[in-house]
Short mmCIF file of C-alpha atoms in Angstrom, two decimals:
data_model
loop_
_atom_site.label_atom_id
_atom_site.label_comp_id
_atom_site.label_asym_id
_atom_site.label_seq_id
_atom_site.Cartn_x
_atom_site.Cartn_y
_atom_site.Cartn_z
CA MET A 1 2.01 49.36 27.46
CA SER A 2 -0.78 47.15 26.20
CA PHE A 3 -3.38 48.36 23.76
CA ASP A 4 -6.77 47.63 25.27
CA LEU A 5 -9.21 47.35 22.33
CA PRO A 6 -12.54 47.48 24.23
CA PHE A 7 -11.29 50.59 26.03
CA VAL A 8 -10.28 52.19 22.73
CA ALA A 9 -13.71 51.44 21.25
CA GLU A 10 -15.45 52.86 24.32
CA SER A 11 -13.32 56.04 24.25
CA PHE A 12 -13.93 56.44 20.54
CA VAL A 13 -17.71 56.34 21.00
CA ALA A 14 -17.49 58.80 23.89
CA LEU A 15 -15.38 61.18 21.78
CA LEU A 16 -17.95 61.12 18.96
CA ARG A 17 -20.17 63.25 21.21
CA GLY A 18 -17.65 66.07 20.77
CA ILE A 19 -18.00 66.15 16.97
CA PRO A 20 -21.15 68.32 16.70
CA LEU A 21 -19.53 71.10 18.73
CA THR A 22 -16.28 70.93 16.73
CA LEU A 23 -18.27 71.17 13.48
CA GLN A 24 -20.46 74.01 14.78
CA LEU A 25 -17.42 76.03 15.83
CA THR A 26 -15.76 75.42 12.47
CA VAL A 27 -18.78 76.21 10.28
CA LEU A 28 -19.92 79.28 12.23
CA SER A 29 -16.45 80.79 12.38
CA VAL A 30 -15.59 79.97 8.75
CA VAL A 31 -18.85 81.46 7.45
CA SER A 32 -18.76 84.64 9.54
CA GLY A 33 -14.97 84.93 9.17
CA GLY A 34 -15.34 84.46 5.41
CA ILE A 35 -17.80 87.35 5.12
CA LEU A 36 -15.48 89.56 7.16
CA ALA A 37 -12.55 88.42 4.99
CA PHE A 38 -14.30 89.58 1.80
CA GLY A 39 -14.82 93.01 3.34
CA LEU A 40 -11.16 93.17 4.37
CA ALA A 41 -9.93 91.98 0.98
CA PHE A 42 -11.92 94.70 -0.82
CA MET A 43 -10.57 97.27 1.62
CA ARG A 44 -7.05 96.08 0.82
CA ILE A 45 -7.46 96.42 -2.96
CA SER A 46 -9.57 99.59 -2.82
CA ARG A 47 -6.50 101.81 -3.50
CA LYS A 48 -7.84 104.19 -0.86
CA TRP A 49 -5.36 104.51 1.99
CA TRP A 50 -8.06 105.12 4.62
CA LEU A 51 -9.64 101.75 3.76
CA ASP A 52 -6.39 99.91 3.10
CA ALA A 53 -4.58 100.99 6.29
CA PRO A 54 -7.15 99.72 8.84
CA ALA A 55 -7.49 96.41 6.97
CA GLN A 56 -3.71 96.03 6.87
CA PHE A 57 -3.52 96.76 10.59
CA TYR A 58 -6.26 94.24 11.39
CA ILE A 59 -4.51 91.53 9.38
CA PHE A 60 -1.17 92.40 10.98
CA VAL A 61 -2.59 92.06 14.49
CA PHE A 62 -4.60 88.87 14.00
CA ARG A 63 -1.96 87.07 11.97
CA GLY A 64 0.83 88.20 14.25
CA THR A 65 -0.59 86.97 17.58
CA PRO A 66 -1.29 83.38 18.66
CA LEU A 67 -4.91 82.22 18.42
CA LEU A 68 -4.73 80.97 22.01
CA VAL A 69 -3.85 84.47 23.18
CA GLN A 70 -6.76 85.88 21.16
CA ILE A 71 -9.14 83.37 22.77
CA TYR A 72 -7.88 84.26 26.24
CA ILE A 73 -8.16 88.00 25.59
CA ILE A 74 -11.73 87.66 24.33
CA TYR A 75 -12.83 85.20 27.00
CA TYR A 76 -10.93 86.20 30.16
CA GLY A 77 -9.73 89.67 29.15
CA LEU A 78 -12.98 91.31 28.10
CA SER A 79 -14.84 89.93 31.12
CA GLN A 80 -12.56 91.93 33.41
CA PHE A 81 -14.25 95.20 32.40
CA PRO A 82 -17.39 95.89 34.45
CA VAL A 83 -18.57 98.28 31.69
CA LEU A 84 -18.73 95.37 29.30
CA ARG A 85 -20.35 93.07 31.82
CA HIS A 86 -23.23 95.52 32.13
CA SER A 87 -23.52 96.14 28.40
CA VAL A 88 -25.92 94.56 25.91
CA LEU A 89 -23.02 92.45 24.59
CA TRP A 90 -22.64 90.53 27.85
CA PRO A 91 -25.31 87.84 27.33
CA PHE A 92 -23.38 87.01 24.16
CA LEU A 93 -19.80 87.34 25.50
CA ARG A 94 -20.76 85.53 28.70
CA GLU A 95 -20.94 82.26 26.80
CA ALA A 96 -17.66 80.44 26.14
CA TYR A 97 -19.26 79.19 22.91
CA TRP A 98 -19.65 82.65 21.36
CA CYS A 99 -16.24 83.80 22.61
CA ALA A 100 -14.68 80.83 20.81
CA VAL A 101 -16.65 81.50 17.61
CA LEU A 102 -15.67 85.17 17.75
CA ALA A 103 -11.96 84.48 18.25
CA LEU A 104 -11.88 81.81 15.55
CA ALA A 105 -13.80 84.02 13.10
CA PHE A 106 -11.56 87.08 13.70
CA ASN A 107 -8.51 84.90 13.25
CA THR A 108 -9.58 83.14 10.07
CA ALA A 109 -10.80 86.45 8.58
CA ALA A 110 -7.25 87.81 8.68
CA TYR A 111 -5.74 84.84 6.85
CA SER A 112 -8.66 84.43 4.42
CA ALA A 113 -8.60 88.11 3.49
CA GLU A 114 -5.07 87.72 2.15
CA ILE A 115 -6.01 84.52 0.28
CA ILE A 116 -8.99 86.33 -1.31
CA ARG A 117 -6.88 89.38 -2.13
CA GLY A 118 -4.30 87.15 -3.78
CA GLY A 119 -7.02 85.48 -5.81
CA LEU A 120 -8.54 88.77 -6.92
CA LEU A 121 -5.16 90.23 -7.91
CA SER A 122 -4.37 87.14 -9.97
CA VAL A 123 -7.15 87.90 -12.45
CA PRO A 124 -5.38 89.13 -15.62
CA ALA A 125 -6.19 92.71 -16.56
CA GLY A 126 -6.77 91.56 -20.14
CA GLN A 127 -9.70 89.40 -19.08
CA VAL A 128 -11.34 92.34 -17.33
CA GLU A 129 -10.73 94.58 -20.35
CA ALA A 130 -12.22 91.95 -22.64
CA ALA A 131 -15.28 91.72 -20.43
CA ARG A 132 -15.67 95.49 -20.48
CA ALA A 133 -15.34 95.44 -24.25
CA CYS A 134 -18.26 93.02 -24.30
CA GLY A 135 -20.26 95.57 -22.35
CA MET A 136 -20.11 93.94 -18.92
CA SER A 137 -19.66 96.13 -15.92
CA GLY A 138 -20.00 96.26 -12.18
CA LEU A 139 -21.51 93.27 -10.45
CA LEU A 140 -22.04 91.31 -13.64
CA LEU A 141 -18.37 91.60 -14.51
CA PHE A 142 -17.40 90.65 -11.01
CA ARG A 143 -19.72 87.67 -10.83
CA ARG A 144 -19.09 86.26 -14.31
CA ILE A 145 -15.42 87.00 -14.84
CA VAL A 146 -13.41 88.18 -11.83
CA MET A 147 -14.89 85.86 -9.20
CA ARG A 148 -14.82 82.82 -11.50
CA LEU A 149 -11.12 83.25 -12.16
CA ALA A 150 -10.20 84.34 -8.65
CA LEU A 151 -12.03 81.43 -7.04
CA ARG A 152 -9.90 78.93 -8.93
CA GLN A 153 -6.74 80.60 -7.60
CA MET A 154 -8.08 80.84 -4.05
CA LEU A 155 -9.30 77.29 -3.55
CA PRO A 156 -6.02 75.48 -2.78
CA GLY A 157 -4.97 78.13 -0.27
CA TYR A 158 -8.42 78.35 1.21
CA SER A 159 -8.71 74.59 1.71
CA ASN A 160 -5.52 74.84 3.77
CA GLU A 161 -7.15 77.51 5.90
CA ILE A 162 -10.30 75.41 6.51
CA ILE A 163 -8.20 72.41 7.56
CA LEU A 164 -6.29 74.65 9.97
CA MET A 165 -9.59 75.93 11.34
CA VAL A 166 -10.91 72.43 12.04
CA LYS A 167 -7.77 71.80 14.08
CA SER A 168 -7.82 75.23 15.72
CA THR A 169 -11.20 74.50 17.31
CA ALA A 170 -9.24 72.25 19.70
CA LEU A 171 -8.14 75.44 21.48
CA ALA A 172 -11.76 76.03 22.52
CA SER A 173 -11.21 73.27 25.07
CA THR A 174 -9.12 75.76 27.08
CA ILE A 175 -12.26 77.80 27.79
CA THR A 176 -14.36 74.93 29.16
CA LEU A 177 -15.92 73.79 25.86
CA LEU A 178 -16.25 70.04 25.50
CA GLU A 179 -15.53 69.63 21.80
CA ILE A 180 -13.41 66.66 20.68
CA THR A 181 -10.23 67.75 22.50
CA GLY A 182 -12.14 68.93 25.58
CA MET A 183 -13.96 65.61 25.67
CA ALA A 184 -10.61 63.81 25.36
CA ALA A 185 -9.18 65.78 28.29
CA LYS A 186 -12.23 64.90 30.37
CA LEU A 187 -11.92 61.21 29.54
CA ILE A 188 -8.20 61.26 30.35
CA SER A 189 -8.94 62.84 33.72
CA GLU A 190 -11.18 59.86 34.47
CA SER A 191 -8.88 57.12 33.19
CA TYR A 192 -5.31 58.54 33.12
CA ARG A 193 -4.75 56.85 29.77
CA PRO A 194 -3.73 59.64 27.41
CA VAL A 195 -2.28 57.51 24.61
CA GLU A 196 -5.42 55.60 23.60
CA ILE A 197 -7.70 58.61 23.96
CA PHE A 198 -5.52 61.11 22.11
CA VAL A 199 -4.98 58.58 19.30
CA CYS A 200 -8.79 58.26 18.98
CA ALA A 201 -9.20 62.05 19.02
CA GLY A 202 -6.51 62.38 16.35
CA ALA A 203 -8.27 59.78 14.20
CA ILE A 204 -11.52 61.76 14.38
CA TYR A 205 -9.82 65.01 13.30
CA LEU A 206 -8.15 63.07 10.49
CA ALA A 207 -11.53 61.74 9.30
CA ILE A 208 -13.10 65.23 9.36
CA ASN A 209 -10.18 66.72 7.45
CA PHE A 210 -10.28 63.88 4.95
CA LEU A 211 -13.86 64.92 4.11
CA VAL A 212 -12.81 68.59 3.92
CA THR A 213 -9.99 67.69 1.51
CA ARG A 214 -12.35 65.66 -0.69
CA LEU A 215 -14.89 68.49 -0.72
CA PHE A 216 -12.26 70.98 -1.90
CA ALA A 217 -10.84 68.54 -4.46
CA TRP A 218 -14.37 68.25 -5.89
CA LEU A 219 -14.84 72.02 -5.83
CA GLU A 220 -11.55 72.55 -7.66
CA TYR A 221 -12.60 70.02 -10.24
CA ALA A 222 -15.98 71.69 -10.66
CA VAL A 223 -14.60 75.19 -11.26
CA THR A 224 -12.00 74.11 -13.80
CA PRO A 225 -13.55 74.64 -17.28
CA LYS A 226 -11.79 71.80 -19.05
CA ASN A 227 -13.48 69.33 -16.71
CA ARG A 228 -16.96 70.60 -17.48
CA ASN A 229 -18.97 68.72 -20.04
CA SER A 230 -19.36 70.12 -23.54
CA GLU A 231 -23.05 70.88 -22.98
CA GLU A 232 -22.21 73.42 -20.35
CA ARG A 233 -19.42 74.90 -22.37
CA ARG A 234 -21.75 75.64 -25.25
CA ALA A 235 -24.21 77.38 -22.93
CA MET B 1 21.15 28.68 22.30
CA LYS B 2 20.23 32.04 20.91
CA LEU B 3 16.86 32.03 22.69
CA LYS B 4 18.55 31.12 25.93
CA SER B 5 20.93 34.04 25.75
CA ILE B 6 18.05 36.41 25.01
CA ILE B 7 16.15 35.11 28.01
CA ALA B 8 19.24 35.41 30.15
CA ALA B 9 19.77 38.99 28.99
CA ALA B 10 16.15 39.83 29.66
CA LEU B 11 16.32 38.28 33.11
CA LEU B 12 19.46 40.18 33.87
CA ALA B 13 17.82 43.42 32.75
CA VAL B 14 14.77 42.76 34.93
CA LEU B 15 16.92 41.86 37.91
CA THR B 16 19.23 44.84 37.65
CA SER B 17 16.38 47.28 37.07
CA GLY B 18 14.66 45.79 40.12
CA GLN B 19 17.81 46.37 42.05
CA ALA B 20 18.06 49.95 40.87
CA SER B 21 14.60 50.79 42.17
CA ALA B 22 15.21 48.93 45.42
CA GLN B 23 18.22 51.12 46.16
CA GLU B 24 17.82 54.34 48.09
CA GLN B 25 17.58 57.23 45.71
CA THR B 26 19.85 60.18 46.35
CA LYS B 27 18.61 62.34 43.50
CA VAL B 28 14.88 62.98 43.29
CA THR B 29 13.00 65.18 40.83
CA ILE B 30 9.68 66.33 42.22
CA ALA B 31 6.93 67.82 40.05
CA THR B 32 4.42 70.36 41.27
CA GLU B 33 1.73 72.36 39.48
CA GLY B 34 2.96 75.83 40.40
CA ALA B 35 -0.51 77.38 40.05
CA TYR B 36 -2.21 76.31 43.28
CA ALA B 37 -1.47 78.93 45.90
CA PRO B 38 -0.71 78.59 48.74
CA TRP B 39 0.18 74.90 48.21
CA ASN B 40 2.50 75.55 45.28
CA PHE B 41 2.84 78.62 43.07
CA SER B 42 5.28 80.84 41.25
CA GLY B 43 6.40 83.67 43.50
CA PRO B 44 7.03 87.27 42.42
CA ASN B 45 10.54 86.42 41.22
CA GLY B 46 9.36 83.38 39.25
CA ALA B 47 10.68 80.79 41.70
CA LEU B 48 8.34 78.10 43.04
CA GLU B 49 7.01 78.74 46.52
CA GLY B 50 4.38 77.39 48.88
CA PHE B 51 3.56 74.81 51.50
CA GLU B 52 4.60 71.88 49.34
CA ILE B 53 7.84 73.51 48.21
CA ASP B 54 8.86 74.02 51.84
CA LEU B 55 7.67 70.53 52.72
CA ALA B 56 9.57 68.98 49.81
CA LYS B 57 12.76 70.62 51.06
CA VAL B 58 12.14 69.25 54.56
CA LEU B 59 11.43 65.75 53.26
CA CYS B 60 14.49 65.75 51.01
CA GLU B 61 16.66 66.80 53.90
CA ARG B 62 15.27 63.90 55.94
CA MET B 63 15.80 61.48 53.03
CA LYS B 64 19.33 62.89 52.55
CA ALA B 65 18.45 63.30 48.90
CA GLU B 66 19.28 66.04 46.44
CA CYS B 67 16.00 67.36 45.11
CA GLU B 68 14.98 69.33 42.08
CA ILE B 69 11.47 70.75 41.96
CA VAL B 70 9.90 71.31 38.55
CA ALA B 71 6.57 72.77 37.43
CA GLN B 72 4.21 70.66 35.32
CA ASN B 73 0.70 71.31 33.97
CA TRP B 74 -1.91 69.64 36.13
CA ASP B 75 -3.66 67.70 33.39
CA GLY B 76 -0.46 65.94 32.31
CA ILE B 77 1.04 65.47 35.75
CA ILE B 78 0.29 61.73 36.13
CA PRO B 79 1.14 60.61 32.57
CA SER B 80 4.48 62.45 32.81
CA LEU B 81 5.28 60.66 36.07
CA THR B 82 4.69 57.25 34.49
CA ALA B 83 6.75 58.43 31.49
CA LYS B 84 9.62 59.02 33.97
CA LYS B 85 9.95 62.74 33.36
CA TYR B 86 10.29 63.06 37.14
CA ASP B 87 10.16 60.77 40.18
CA ALA B 88 7.48 62.18 42.45
CA ILE B 89 4.44 64.47 42.48
CA MET B 90 3.76 66.91 45.29
CA ALA B 91 0.87 68.97 43.98
CA ALA B 92 -1.96 68.79 46.53
CA MET B 93 -2.90 65.51 44.89
CA SER B 94 -5.55 63.48 46.69
CA VAL B 95 -5.33 59.72 46.88
CA THR B 96 -8.21 58.29 44.82
CA PRO B 97 -8.93 54.70 43.70
CA LYS B 98 -8.67 55.75 40.01
CA ARG B 99 -5.24 57.29 40.56
CA GLU B 100 -4.12 54.30 42.60
CA GLU B 101 -4.73 52.11 39.55
CA VAL B 102 -1.98 54.04 37.76
CA ILE B 103 0.44 55.28 40.41
CA ALA B 104 1.41 54.64 44.04
CA PHE B 105 1.05 57.07 46.93
CA SER B 106 3.16 57.71 50.00
CA THR B 107 1.68 58.02 53.44
CA PRO B 108 -0.55 61.18 53.48
CA TYR B 109 0.88 64.54 54.51
CA ALA B 110 -2.35 66.56 54.42
CA ALA B 111 -6.13 66.28 54.37
CA GLY B 112 -8.21 67.58 51.48
CA ILE B 113 -10.81 70.11 52.65
CA ASN B 114 -13.06 71.60 49.96
CA GLY B 115 -15.77 74.22 49.82
CA PHE B 116 -17.84 76.48 47.56
CA ALA B 117 -17.12 80.14 46.82
CA VAL B 118 -19.82 82.42 45.40
CA ALA B 119 -20.34 86.12 44.69
CA ALA B 120 -21.13 87.91 47.97
CA ASP B 121 -24.17 89.65 46.45
CA SER B 122 -25.65 86.48 44.92
CA PRO B 123 -28.67 84.56 46.27
CA LEU B 124 -26.21 81.75 47.05
CA ALA B 125 -24.23 83.93 49.48
CA ASP B 126 -25.52 82.13 52.58
CA MET B 127 -26.04 78.52 51.63
CA PRO B 128 -27.06 76.23 54.52
CA GLY B 129 -24.16 75.02 56.63
CA THR B 130 -21.89 78.03 56.08
CA GLY B 131 -19.10 77.84 58.65
CA GLU B 132 -19.73 74.14 59.34
CA SER B 133 -17.48 71.27 58.41
CA TYR B 134 -18.43 67.70 57.47
CA SER B 135 -16.52 64.51 56.85
CA LEU B 136 -17.96 62.51 53.95
CA ASP B 137 -16.83 59.35 55.80
CA SER B 138 -17.72 59.68 59.47
CA GLN B 139 -20.61 62.18 59.02
CA ALA B 140 -21.94 60.80 55.75
CA ALA B 141 -25.65 61.20 56.65
CA ASP B 142 -25.34 64.82 57.86
CA ALA B 143 -23.14 65.69 54.89
CA GLN B 144 -25.70 64.19 52.50
CA LYS B 145 -28.48 66.29 54.11
CA ARG B 146 -26.49 69.48 53.47
CA ILE B 147 -25.62 68.35 49.97
CA ASP B 148 -29.32 67.81 49.17
CA GLU B 149 -30.17 71.31 50.43
CA ILE B 150 -27.34 72.82 48.37
CA ALA B 151 -28.28 70.77 45.28
CA ALA B 152 -31.76 72.35 45.37
CA LEU B 153 -30.18 75.84 45.45
CA LEU B 154 -27.68 75.06 42.68
CA LYS B 155 -30.29 73.69 40.28
CA GLY B 156 -29.67 75.13 36.80
CA LYS B 157 -26.60 77.03 38.00
CA ALA B 158 -23.08 76.92 36.57
CA VAL B 159 -20.35 75.65 38.91
CA GLY B 160 -16.66 75.80 37.96
CA VAL B 161 -14.10 73.20 39.02
CA GLN B 162 -10.55 72.45 37.99
CA GLY B 163 -10.65 69.47 35.62
CA SER B 164 -9.16 66.11 36.73
CA THR B 165 -9.46 67.00 40.42
CA THR B 166 -11.34 65.56 43.38
CA ALA B 167 -13.48 68.71 43.15
CA SER B 168 -14.74 67.60 39.74
CA THR B 169 -15.27 64.05 41.05
CA PHE B 170 -17.26 65.48 43.97
CA MET B 171 -19.51 67.47 41.62
CA ASP B 172 -19.98 64.47 39.31
CA THR B 173 -20.81 62.23 42.28
CA TYR B 174 -23.12 64.42 44.34
CA PHE B 175 -24.42 67.05 41.88
CA LYS B 176 -24.82 65.04 38.72
CA ASP B 177 -28.34 66.19 37.87
CA GLY B 178 -29.46 69.73 37.31
CA VAL B 179 -26.11 71.42 37.98
CA ASP B 180 -23.92 72.55 35.08
CA THR B 181 -20.35 71.65 36.13
CA LEU B 182 -17.68 73.26 33.93
CA PRO B 183 -14.03 72.10 33.80
CA TYR B 184 -11.19 74.67 33.93
CA LYS B 185 -7.44 74.27 33.49
CA THR B 186 -6.58 76.05 36.76
CA THR B 187 -8.42 77.35 39.83
CA GLU B 188 -7.27 80.87 38.91
CA GLU B 189 -9.27 80.66 35.69
CA HIS B 190 -12.50 79.57 37.36
CA ASN B 191 -12.03 82.35 39.91
CA PHE B 192 -11.89 84.86 37.03
CA ASP B 193 -15.18 83.52 35.76
CA LEU B 194 -16.76 83.64 39.21
CA VAL B 195 -15.89 87.34 39.47
CA SER B 196 -17.06 88.06 35.91
CA GLY B 197 -20.40 86.40 36.67
CA ARG B 198 -20.14 83.56 34.15
CA LEU B 199 -20.16 81.13 37.06
CA ASP B 200 -22.59 81.07 39.98
CA ALA B 201 -20.16 79.15 42.19
CA VAL B 202 -16.81 77.40 42.21
CA LEU B 203 -15.79 74.36 44.23
CA ALA B 204 -12.14 73.96 45.22
CA ASN B 205 -9.77 73.26 48.06
CA ALA B 206 -10.83 75.56 50.90
CA THR B 207 -7.27 76.70 51.69
CA VAL B 208 -6.75 77.66 48.06
CA LEU B 209 -10.05 79.55 47.93
CA ALA B 210 -9.35 81.30 51.24
CA ALA B 211 -6.01 82.53 49.90
CA ALA B 212 -7.54 83.64 46.60
CA LEU B 213 -10.36 85.51 48.37
CA GLU B 214 -7.82 87.77 50.06
CA LYS B 215 -6.74 89.21 46.72
CA PRO B 216 -8.25 92.60 45.82
CA ASP B 217 -9.90 91.37 42.61
CA MET B 218 -11.74 88.65 44.53
CA GLN B 219 -13.27 91.11 47.04
CA GLY B 220 -16.78 90.46 45.76
CA ALA B 221 -16.64 86.73 46.51
CA LYS B 222 -16.97 84.65 49.67
CA LEU B 223 -17.07 81.06 50.93
CA SER B 224 -20.60 79.69 51.25
CA GLY B 225 -21.97 76.39 52.49
CA PRO B 226 -20.10 73.85 54.62
CA LEU B 227 -16.58 72.54 54.10
CA PHE B 228 -16.30 68.89 53.07
CA SER B 229 -13.45 66.47 53.69
CA GLY B 230 -12.84 62.73 53.47
CA GLY B 231 -14.75 60.56 50.97
CA VAL B 232 -13.92 61.50 47.38
CA PHE B 233 -11.58 64.25 48.64
CA GLY B 234 -9.47 61.71 50.49
CA VAL B 235 -6.04 62.59 51.79
CA ILE B 236 -3.14 64.30 50.05
CA ALA B 237 0.06 62.34 49.47
CA VAL B 238 3.18 62.16 47.32
CA GLY B 239 2.45 60.47 43.98
CA LEU B 240 5.06 57.89 42.92
CA ARG B 241 5.59 55.24 40.27
CA LYS B 242 4.40 51.83 41.44
CA GLU B 243 7.76 50.19 40.86
CA ASP B 244 9.72 52.68 42.96
CA ILE B 245 9.20 50.83 46.21
CA ALA B 246 12.38 52.08 47.86
CA LEU B 247 11.55 55.70 47.10
CA LYS B 248 8.08 55.23 48.60
CA ALA B 249 9.66 53.85 51.78
CA GLN B 250 12.00 56.87 51.90
CA PHE B 251 9.09 59.31 51.53
CA ASP B 252 6.91 57.39 54.04
CA GLU B 253 9.58 57.55 56.68
CA ALA B 254 10.34 61.22 56.04
CA ILE B 255 6.64 62.18 56.17
CA LYS B 256 6.05 60.20 59.36
CA GLY B 257 9.01 61.96 60.93
CA ALA B 258 7.84 65.40 59.82
CA LEU B 259 4.34 64.70 61.14
CA ALA B 260 5.65 63.40 64.46
CA ASP B 261 7.94 66.34 65.23
CA GLY B 262 5.31 68.93 64.24
CA THR B 263 7.13 70.26 61.16
CA ILE B 264 4.11 69.67 58.91
CA LYS B 265 1.76 71.37 61.36
CA GLU B 266 4.14 74.31 61.60
CA LEU B 267 4.38 74.67 57.79
CA SER B 268 0.60 74.31 57.49
CA LEU B 269 0.01 77.10 60.00
CA LYS B 270 2.55 79.26 58.18
CA TRP B 271 0.89 78.88 54.77
CA PHE B 272 -2.79 78.22 55.55
CA ARG B 273 -3.27 79.53 59.07
CA VAL B 274 -5.05 76.24 59.80
CA ASP B 275 -3.65 72.78 60.46
CA VAL B 276 -4.30 70.49 57.48
CA SER B 277 -2.31 67.53 58.89
CA PRO B 278 -4.13 64.25 58.25
CA ARG B 279 -5.87 62.95 61.39
CA GLY B 280 -5.26 59.51 62.85
#
């Protein structure tokens, strides 16, 4: 097989049109899934069984089933119920776009909740006691002490999750969305040259995830106290 | 000296491989999609069934070849043929110039007839030309007139097609502007979305739609507008690797025989209730 450079360049440019949708799906699902994950994490550590049990069940279900199956159930499954098709939710669930965001958000929430819980549990009890001794309580304690320390523990695991989410958006192509992978499938159907096109698509995902990795490396650097300048430390 | 022996070895390899493909093949692996009833599909017990499965058995008998039929996803069916995962494709595949750049085709064994299906209670339920049939080749002008009328009705509507098919080429060619054409992995999936109301219409092979419309969950849908054949829909043939000249000759002869003695017509009537044999 010969590698046809003009064709590769042409495919690459065509695939770039899929990037905005891939990024939209990632950002929307990570943000909404992240909010849901915080709720779930607090339910898990609440020490109240009636909050803990439903959160545990949710995480069990969404971590234990394939994302593709979740997408199919939300997109094709829900639309089989006439009750739902006549409900106020239908204008929203009718769109493949929102079904994909919903499935991705539900999925990432389950994984992120456990990452957040792990981070929160890693905060040493002594630190919290010390903060209380200084008179901090409630939100102030959480914001200044618990979250600062937990965030540092969460970041490496969470960056993994974001990278997985960028790649998971490829599954949205199965429900008619033309993000990078969907666009690649369309181009292949016109040219029957899967190698060049999938290599280009892979390169684009690699570039996006490179930026995600850099962003998290910077974030990790920023939240580590020894890297902060002395000015800030004094304040 | 060394170079010479390399060249000689290469020549020998080319020659012997040429010989291999020029020999009659006695073992043939045929790929089908397995999700395109009644052409090819998985039956209740999981085994492949359909018009093309029966036809493949007939052709193999005529070629005196031992055949294995395997299922393969539609969107990878051509790349896997060129990657030698199997030797032939029988999956209601139309002959198109784009495909002919990559693979070879046998003599056709069926014609591709396509049409729209819509919800019976939709404003599209009786599009002009319902019940009529047009060839995009010999009746190009009349077909175009109907297409223009339908394009006006479909403006701003969502139409589902199976991706990488002649149906999607047809939509891209004749309904490029104003119609939202959405690609699906299988026809079953776009039928789901027609019933759920996400799609206003679907375009697919008329025999496949007719079979799907008989199912209880498709009761609310019907064929609307004329049937189209020829042109971008072309004819349906066995897909083969370009270098397998001998195998193409074997298939050509077997298909010609099965057309001549009426076997293909008989199978077509059994599975579709209409004769889809290619004309002329």
